[in-house]
PDB file of C-alpha atoms in Angstrom:
ATOM      1  CA  UNK M   3     192.027  82.531 183.228  1.00  0.00           C
ATOM      2  CA  UNK M   4     188.901  84.675 183.128  1.00  0.00           C
ATOM      3  CA  UNK M   5     185.391  83.204 183.091  1.00  0.00           C
ATOM      4  CA  UNK M   6     182.520  85.492 182.187  1.00  0.00           C
ATOM      5  CA  UNK M   7     179.073  85.410 180.617  1.00  0.00           C
ATOM      6  CA  UNK M   8     178.953  85.522 176.808  1.00  0.00           C
ATOM      7  CA  UNK M   9     176.594  88.064 175.256  1.00  0.00           C
ATOM      8  CA  UNK M  10     174.374  87.869 172.169  1.00  0.00           C
ATOM      9  CA  UNK M  11     176.832  90.146 170.373  1.00  0.00           C
ATOM     10  CA  UNK M  12     179.454  87.377 170.519  1.00  0.00           C
ATOM     11  CA  UNK M  13     177.644  84.710 168.498  1.00  0.00           C
ATOM     12  CA  UNK M  14     180.347  84.766 165.822  1.00  0.00           C
ATOM     13  CA  UNK M  15     182.996  84.059 168.447  1.00  0.00           C
ATOM     14  CA  UNK M  16     181.018  81.057 169.696  1.00  0.00           C
ATOM     15  CA  UNK M  17     180.639  79.799 166.129  1.00  0.00           C
ATOM     16  CA  UNK M  18     184.357  80.121 165.444  1.00  0.00           C
ATOM     17  CA  UNK M  19     185.113  78.208 168.637  1.00  0.00           C
ATOM     18  CA  UNK M  20     182.896  75.301 167.573  1.00  0.00           C
ATOM     19  CA  UNK M  21     184.070  75.464 163.943  1.00  0.00           C
ATOM     20  CA  UNK M  22     187.636  74.857 165.158  1.00  0.00           C
ATOM     21  CA  UNK M  23     186.667  71.564 166.812  1.00  0.00           C
ATOM     22  CA  UNK M  24     187.557  68.357 165.006  1.00  0.00           C
ATOM     23  CA  UNK M  25     184.832  65.994 163.791  1.00  0.00           C
ATOM     24  CA  UNK M  26     185.450  63.751 166.810  1.00  0.00           C
ATOM     25  CA  UNK M  27     185.271  66.652 169.269  1.00  0.00           C
ATOM     26  CA  UNK M  28     182.045  67.840 167.637  1.00  0.00           C
ATOM     27  CA  UNK M  29     180.602  64.343 167.973  1.00  0.00           C
ATOM     28  CA  UNK M  30     181.400  64.288 171.693  1.00  0.00           C
ATOM     29  CA  UNK M  31     180.086  67.803 172.283  1.00  0.00           C
ATOM     30  CA  UNK M  32     176.822  67.409 170.334  1.00  0.00           C
ATOM     31  CA  UNK M  33     176.447  63.608 170.563  1.00  0.00           C
ATOM     32  CA  UNK M  34     176.666  63.547 166.780  1.00  0.00           C
ATOM     33  CA  UNK M  35     178.823  64.908 163.971  1.00  0.00           C
ATOM     34  CA  UNK M  36     177.718  68.398 162.970  1.00  0.00           C
ATOM     35  CA  UNK M  37     178.708  70.322 159.857  1.00  0.00           C
ATOM     36  CA  UNK M  38     179.686  73.991 159.954  1.00  0.00           C
ATOM     37  CA  UNK M  39     176.227  74.852 158.629  1.00  0.00           C
ATOM     38  CA  UNK M  40     174.532  72.847 161.388  1.00  0.00           C
ATOM     39  CA  UNK M  41     176.713  74.475 164.042  1.00  0.00           C
ATOM     40  CA  UNK M  42     175.916  77.902 162.618  1.00  0.00           C
ATOM     41  CA  UNK M  43     172.189  77.140 162.811  1.00  0.00           C
ATOM     42  CA  UNK M  44     172.574  75.868 166.367  1.00  0.00           C
ATOM     43  CA  UNK M  45     174.398  78.981 167.597  1.00  0.00           C
ATOM     44  CA  UNK M  46     171.939  81.253 165.757  1.00  0.00           C
ATOM     45  CA  UNK M  47     169.096  79.523 167.594  1.00  0.00           C
ATOM     46  CA  UNK M  48     170.544  80.194 171.040  1.00  0.00           C
ATOM     47  CA  UNK M  49     168.274  82.418 173.092  1.00  0.00           C
ATOM     48  CA  UNK M  50     170.599  84.460 175.284  1.00  0.00           C
ATOM     49  CA  UNK M  51     167.637  85.414 177.468  1.00  0.00           C
ATOM     50  CA  UNK M  52     167.058  81.745 178.341  1.00  0.00           C
ATOM     51  CA  UNK M  53     170.558  80.358 177.835  1.00  0.00           C
ATOM     52  CA  UNK M  54     173.496  81.189 180.051  1.00  0.00           C
ATOM     53  CA  UNK M  55     176.744  80.742 178.159  1.00  0.00           C
ATOM     54  CA  UNK M  56     180.012  81.122 180.023  1.00  0.00           C
ATOM     55  CA  UNK M  57     183.294  81.596 178.231  1.00  0.00           C
ATOM     56  CA  UNK M  58     186.751  80.844 179.599  1.00  0.00           C
ATOM     57  CA  UNK M  59     189.426  83.175 178.242  1.00  0.00           C
ATOM     58  CA  UNK M  60     193.204  82.973 178.405  1.00  0.00           C
ATOM     59  CA  UNK M  61     195.664  85.789 179.109  1.00  0.00           C
ATOM     60  CA  UNK M  62     195.315  86.976 175.499  1.00  0.00           C
ATOM     61  CA  UNK M  63     191.511  87.270 175.724  1.00  0.00           C
ATOM     62  CA  UNK M  64     191.116  84.182 173.489  1.00  0.00           C
ATOM     63  CA  UNK M  65     188.110  81.906 174.006  1.00  0.00           C
ATOM     64  CA  UNK M  66     189.372  78.530 175.244  1.00  0.00           C
ATOM     65  CA  UNK M  67     186.261  76.947 176.749  1.00  0.00           C
ATOM     66  CA  UNK M  68     182.467  77.144 176.824  1.00  0.00           C
ATOM     67  CA  UNK M  69     179.778  76.065 179.260  1.00  0.00           C
ATOM     68  CA  UNK M  70     176.093  76.282 178.369  1.00  0.00           C
ATOM     69  CA  UNK M  71     173.017  76.263 180.585  1.00  0.00           C
ATOM     70  CA  UNK M  72     169.641  75.890 178.847  1.00  0.00           C
ATOM     71  CA  UNK M  73     166.601  76.513 181.047  1.00  0.00           C
ATOM     72  CA  UNK M  74     163.962  73.814 181.273  1.00  0.00           C
ATOM     73  CA  UNK M  75     160.631  73.544 183.057  1.00  0.00           C
ATOM     74  CA  UNK M  76     161.677  70.996 185.696  1.00  0.00           C
ATOM     75  CA  UNK M  77     165.414  70.675 185.054  1.00  0.00           C
ATOM     76  CA  UNK M  78     167.968  72.581 183.008  1.00  0.00           C
ATOM     77  CA  UNK M  79     170.602  71.159 180.661  1.00  0.00           C
ATOM     78  CA  UNK M  80     174.349  71.735 180.788  1.00  0.00           C
ATOM     79  CA  UNK M  81     176.947  71.321 178.027  1.00  0.00           C
ATOM     80  CA  UNK M  82     180.715  71.814 177.976  1.00  0.00           C
ATOM     81  CA  UNK M  83     183.592  72.102 175.532  1.00  0.00           C
ATOM     82  CA  UNK M  84     187.265  72.997 175.992  1.00  0.00           C
ATOM     83  CA  UNK M  85     189.750  73.839 173.248  1.00  0.00           C
ATOM     84  CA  UNK M  86     191.817  70.686 172.552  1.00  0.00           C
ATOM     85  CA  UNK M  87     195.210  72.264 173.270  1.00  0.00           C
ATOM     86  CA  UNK M  88     193.961  73.611 176.614  1.00  0.00           C
ATOM     87  CA  UNK M  89     192.613  70.396 178.107  1.00  0.00           C
ATOM     88  CA  UNK M  90     193.829  68.747 181.336  1.00  0.00           C
ATOM     89  CA  UNK M  91     194.207  72.178 182.955  1.00  0.00           C
ATOM     90  CA  UNK M  92     191.020  72.078 185.073  1.00  0.00           C
ATOM     91  CA  UNK M  93     189.270  74.489 182.702  1.00  0.00           C
ATOM     92  CA  UNK M  94     186.267  72.183 182.491  1.00  0.00           C
ATOM     93  CA  UNK M  95     186.186  71.934 186.277  1.00  0.00           C
ATOM     94  CA  UNK M  96     186.253  75.709 186.669  1.00  0.00           C
ATOM     95  CA  UNK M  97     183.492  76.083 184.078  1.00  0.00           C
ATOM     96  CA  UNK M  98     181.395  73.460 185.841  1.00  0.00           C
ATOM     97  CA  UNK M  99     181.765  75.247 189.178  1.00  0.00           C
ATOM     98  CA  UNK M 100     180.767  78.589 187.708  1.00  0.00           C
ATOM     99  CA  UNK M 101     177.842  77.329 185.619  1.00  0.00           C
ATOM    100  CA  UNK M 102     176.413  75.486 188.655  1.00  0.00           C
ATOM    101  CA  UNK M 103     176.730  78.696 190.632  1.00  0.00           C
ATOM    102  CA  UNK M 104     174.898  80.589 187.874  1.00  0.00           C
ATOM    103  CA  UNK M 105     172.155  77.957 187.939  1.00  0.00           C
ATOM    104  CA  UNK M 106     171.733  78.311 191.682  1.00  0.00           C
ATOM    105  CA  UNK M 107     171.676  82.106 191.475  1.00  0.00           C
ATOM    106  CA  UNK M 108     168.919  81.793 188.848  1.00  0.00           C
ATOM    107  CA  UNK M 109     166.840  79.653 191.202  1.00  0.00           C
ATOM    108  CA  UNK M 110     167.273  76.432 189.204  1.00  0.00           C
ATOM    109  CA  UNK M 111     166.637  73.363 191.338  1.00  0.00           C
ATOM    110  CA  UNK M 112     168.046  70.596 189.122  1.00  0.00           C
ATOM    111  CA  UNK M 113     170.533  70.326 186.246  1.00  0.00           C
ATOM    112  CA  UNK M 114     171.523  67.497 183.938  1.00  0.00           C
ATOM    113  CA  UNK M 115     173.964  66.748 181.153  1.00  0.00           C
ATOM    114  CA  UNK M 116     173.664  64.223 178.309  1.00  0.00           C
ATOM    115  CA  UNK M 117     176.811  62.769 176.760  1.00  0.00           C
ATOM    116  CA  UNK M 118     178.186  59.721 174.968  1.00  0.00           C
ATOM    117  CA  UNK M 119     178.973  56.898 177.392  1.00  0.00           C
ATOM    118  CA  UNK M 120     182.452  56.654 175.863  1.00  0.00           C
ATOM    119  CA  UNK M 121     183.161  60.277 176.802  1.00  0.00           C
ATOM    120  CA  UNK M 122     185.228  59.508 179.907  1.00  0.00           C
ATOM    121  CA  UNK M 123     186.385  63.114 180.578  1.00  0.00           C
ATOM    122  CA  UNK M 124     182.763  64.313 180.650  1.00  0.00           C
ATOM    123  CA  UNK M 125     181.778  61.454 182.939  1.00  0.00           C
ATOM    124  CA  UNK M 126     184.633  62.296 185.306  1.00  0.00           C
ATOM    125  CA  UNK M 127     183.676  65.975 185.226  1.00  0.00           C
ATOM    126  CA  UNK M 128     180.067  65.139 186.098  1.00  0.00           C
ATOM    127  CA  UNK M 129     181.084  62.878 188.971  1.00  0.00           C
ATOM    128  CA  UNK M 130     183.532  65.476 190.313  1.00  0.00           C
ATOM    129  CA  UNK M 131     180.553  67.844 190.514  1.00  0.00           C
ATOM    130  CA  UNK M 132     178.621  65.303 192.621  1.00  0.00           C
ATOM    131  CA  UNK M 133     176.264  64.433 189.773  1.00  0.00           C
ATOM    132  CA  UNK M 134     174.611  61.017 189.615  1.00  0.00           C
ATOM    133  CA  UNK M 135     175.606  59.267 186.378  1.00  0.00           C
ATOM    134  CA  UNK M 136     173.422  56.712 184.603  1.00  0.00           C
ATOM    135  CA  UNK M 137     174.627  54.866 181.491  1.00  0.00           C
ATOM    136  CA  UNK M 138     172.168  53.508 178.947  1.00  0.00           C
ATOM    137  CA  UNK M 139     173.929  51.916 176.002  1.00  0.00           C
ATOM    138  CA  UNK M 140     175.831  54.510 173.988  1.00  0.00           C
ATOM    139  CA  UNK M 141     174.460  57.460 175.974  1.00  0.00           C
ATOM    140  CA  UNK M 142     174.921  58.644 179.534  1.00  0.00           C
ATOM    141  CA  UNK M 143     172.848  60.936 181.727  1.00  0.00           C
ATOM    142  CA  UNK M 144     174.076  62.823 184.791  1.00  0.00           C
ATOM    143  CA  UNK M 145     171.987  64.996 187.090  1.00  0.00           C
ATOM    144  CA  UNK M 146     172.120  66.839 190.379  1.00  0.00           C
ATOM    145  CA  UNK M 147     169.768  68.710 192.691  1.00  0.00           C
ATOM    146  CA  UNK M 148     170.924  72.242 193.528  1.00  0.00           C
ATOM    147  CA  UNK M 149     170.464  74.009 196.874  1.00  0.00           C
ATOM    148  CA  UNK M 150     169.143  77.554 197.000  1.00  0.00           C
ATOM    149  CA  UNK M 151     171.855  80.203 197.401  1.00  0.00           C
ATOM    150  CA  UNK M 152     172.467  82.017 200.661  1.00  0.00           C
ATOM    151  CA  UNK M 153     172.455  85.814 200.919  1.00  0.00           C
ATOM    152  CA  UNK M 154     176.236  85.752 201.339  1.00  0.00           C
ATOM    153  CA  UNK M 155     176.676  83.667 198.190  1.00  0.00           C
ATOM    154  CA  UNK M 156     174.452  86.027 196.218  1.00  0.00           C
ATOM    155  CA  UNK M 157     176.515  89.021 197.310  1.00  0.00           C
ATOM    156  CA  UNK M 158     179.788  87.286 196.475  1.00  0.00           C
ATOM    157  CA  UNK M 159     178.435  86.173 193.090  1.00  0.00           C
ATOM    158  CA  UNK M 160     177.474  89.701 192.008  1.00  0.00           C
ATOM    159  CA  UNK M 161     180.939  90.928 192.948  1.00  0.00           C
ATOM    160  CA  UNK M 162     182.596  88.013 191.151  1.00  0.00           C
ATOM    161  CA  UNK M 163     180.650  88.703 187.955  1.00  0.00           C
ATOM    162  CA  UNK M 164     181.602  92.373 187.986  1.00  0.00           C
ATOM    163  CA  UNK M 165     185.289  91.589 188.497  1.00  0.00           C
ATOM    164  CA  UNK M 166     185.297  88.966 185.722  1.00  0.00           C
ATOM    165  CA  UNK M 167     183.910  91.411 183.152  1.00  0.00           C
ATOM    166  CA  UNK M 168     186.271  94.214 184.117  1.00  0.00           C
ATOM    167  CA  UNK M 169     189.274  91.863 184.026  1.00  0.00           C
ATOM    168  CA  UNK M 170     188.333  90.584 180.568  1.00  0.00           C
ATOM    169  CA  UNK M 171     187.957  94.011 179.013  1.00  0.00           C
ATOM    170  CA  UNK M 172     191.195  95.140 180.647  1.00  0.00           C
ATOM    171  CA  UNK M 173     193.021  92.186 179.090  1.00  0.00           C
ATOM    172  CA  UNK M 174     191.298  92.772 175.745  1.00  0.00           C
ATOM    173  CA  UNK M 175     192.300  96.433 175.834  1.00  0.00           C
ATOM    174  CA  UNK M 176     195.922  95.543 176.552  1.00  0.00           C
ATOM    175  CA  UNK M 177     195.950  93.015 173.704  1.00  0.00           C
ATOM    176  CA  UNK M 178     194.488  95.480 171.212  1.00  0.00           C
ATOM    177  CA  UNK M 179     196.834  98.213 172.404  1.00  0.00           C
ATOM    178  CA  UNK M 180     199.760  95.857 171.858  1.00  0.00           C
ATOM    179  CA  UNK M 181     198.606  95.086 168.325  1.00  0.00           C
ATOM    180  CA  UNK M 182     198.190  98.769 167.510  1.00  0.00           C
ATOM    181  CA  UNK M 183     201.626  99.568 168.883  1.00  0.00           C
ATOM    182  CA  UNK M 184     203.262  96.788 166.869  1.00  0.00           C
ATOM    183  CA  UNK M 185     201.474  97.942 163.723  1.00  0.00           C
ATOM    184  CA  UNK M 186     202.426 101.567 164.220  1.00  0.00           C
ATOM    185  CA  UNK M 187     206.129 101.020 164.883  1.00  0.00           C
ATOM    186  CA  UNK M 188     208.142 102.931 162.265  1.00  0.00           C
ATOM    187  CA  UNK M 189     210.224 100.715 160.079  1.00  0.00           C
ATOM    188  CA  UNK M 190     213.924 101.433 159.995  1.00  0.00           C
ATOM    189  CA  UNK M 191     214.911 103.367 156.852  1.00  0.00           C
ATOM    190  CA  UNK M 192     216.732 101.189 154.395  1.00  0.00           C
ATOM    191  CA  UNK M 193     220.292 102.177 153.689  1.00  0.00           C
ATOM    192  CA  UNK M 194     220.854 103.004 150.084  1.00  0.00           C
ATOM    193  CA  UNK M 195     223.903 101.899 148.242  1.00  0.00           C
ATOM    194  CA  UNK M 196     226.607 104.608 148.445  1.00  0.00           C
ATOM    195  CA  UNK M 197     226.977 104.634 144.692  1.00  0.00           C
ATOM    196  CA  UNK M 198     223.234 105.109 144.241  1.00  0.00           C
ATOM    197  CA  UNK M 199     223.210 107.864 146.811  1.00  0.00           C
ATOM    198  CA  UNK M 200     226.006 109.769 145.117  1.00  0.00           C
ATOM    199  CA  UNK M 201     224.437 109.329 141.720  1.00  0.00           C
ATOM    200  CA  UNK M 202     221.213 110.808 143.025  1.00  0.00           C
ATOM    201  CA  UNK M 203     222.938 113.997 144.181  1.00  0.00           C
ATOM    202  CA  UNK M 204     222.453 116.893 141.754  1.00  0.00           C
ATOM    203  CA  UNK M 205     225.563 117.776 139.766  1.00  0.00           C
ATOM    204  CA  UNK M 206     227.507 114.695 140.869  1.00  0.00           C
ATOM    205  CA  UNK M 207     228.759 112.447 138.062  1.00  0.00           C
ATOM    206  CA  UNK M 208     230.401 109.088 138.371  1.00  0.00           C
ATOM    207  CA  UNK M 209     233.137 107.848 136.124  1.00  0.00           C
ATOM    208  CA  UNK M 210     233.392 104.088 135.496  1.00  0.00           C
TER     209      UNK M 210
END
């Protein structure tokens, strides 16, 4: 699995990811049921200069998970979503680890996540990241203070980001190359019926 930062040029990919979610998954992700039009408006409103959006990609360069970090004045908000068929594979955990690292590298001191109190997987994910969870009726709030990064962590993070991008585009290139090869394979010539072949030869006549 490759985790890398999503760019503004990939808005359509983010939209398609959210469009594929069921009504129930949309409700858990956005704390309310959103239509395709509402999701489209939401993604269009994302400011990639202020939002950090991480994408998790499988071995075929397909987007299988998203983590969002929206900057705030005193604390910044997190949000997560994993493709239904790819859940229970620690993708959410990996995204949480990386988005918290991004927040620390950006100098963010506190993060939080809002979710439905019935959303047990999100609650477990928040607690696994040492976040303090508070439940208030149908909604839950989890937050955590973040320590400043060390010089060693900063150096490792820059290297990690570079490797993630190069790995993704290598995988994407292999996938596209494979598609091109499969599309360009010559099809085997169809064998013509012997009778038809003989009939097509100049000067050859068949008697029936």
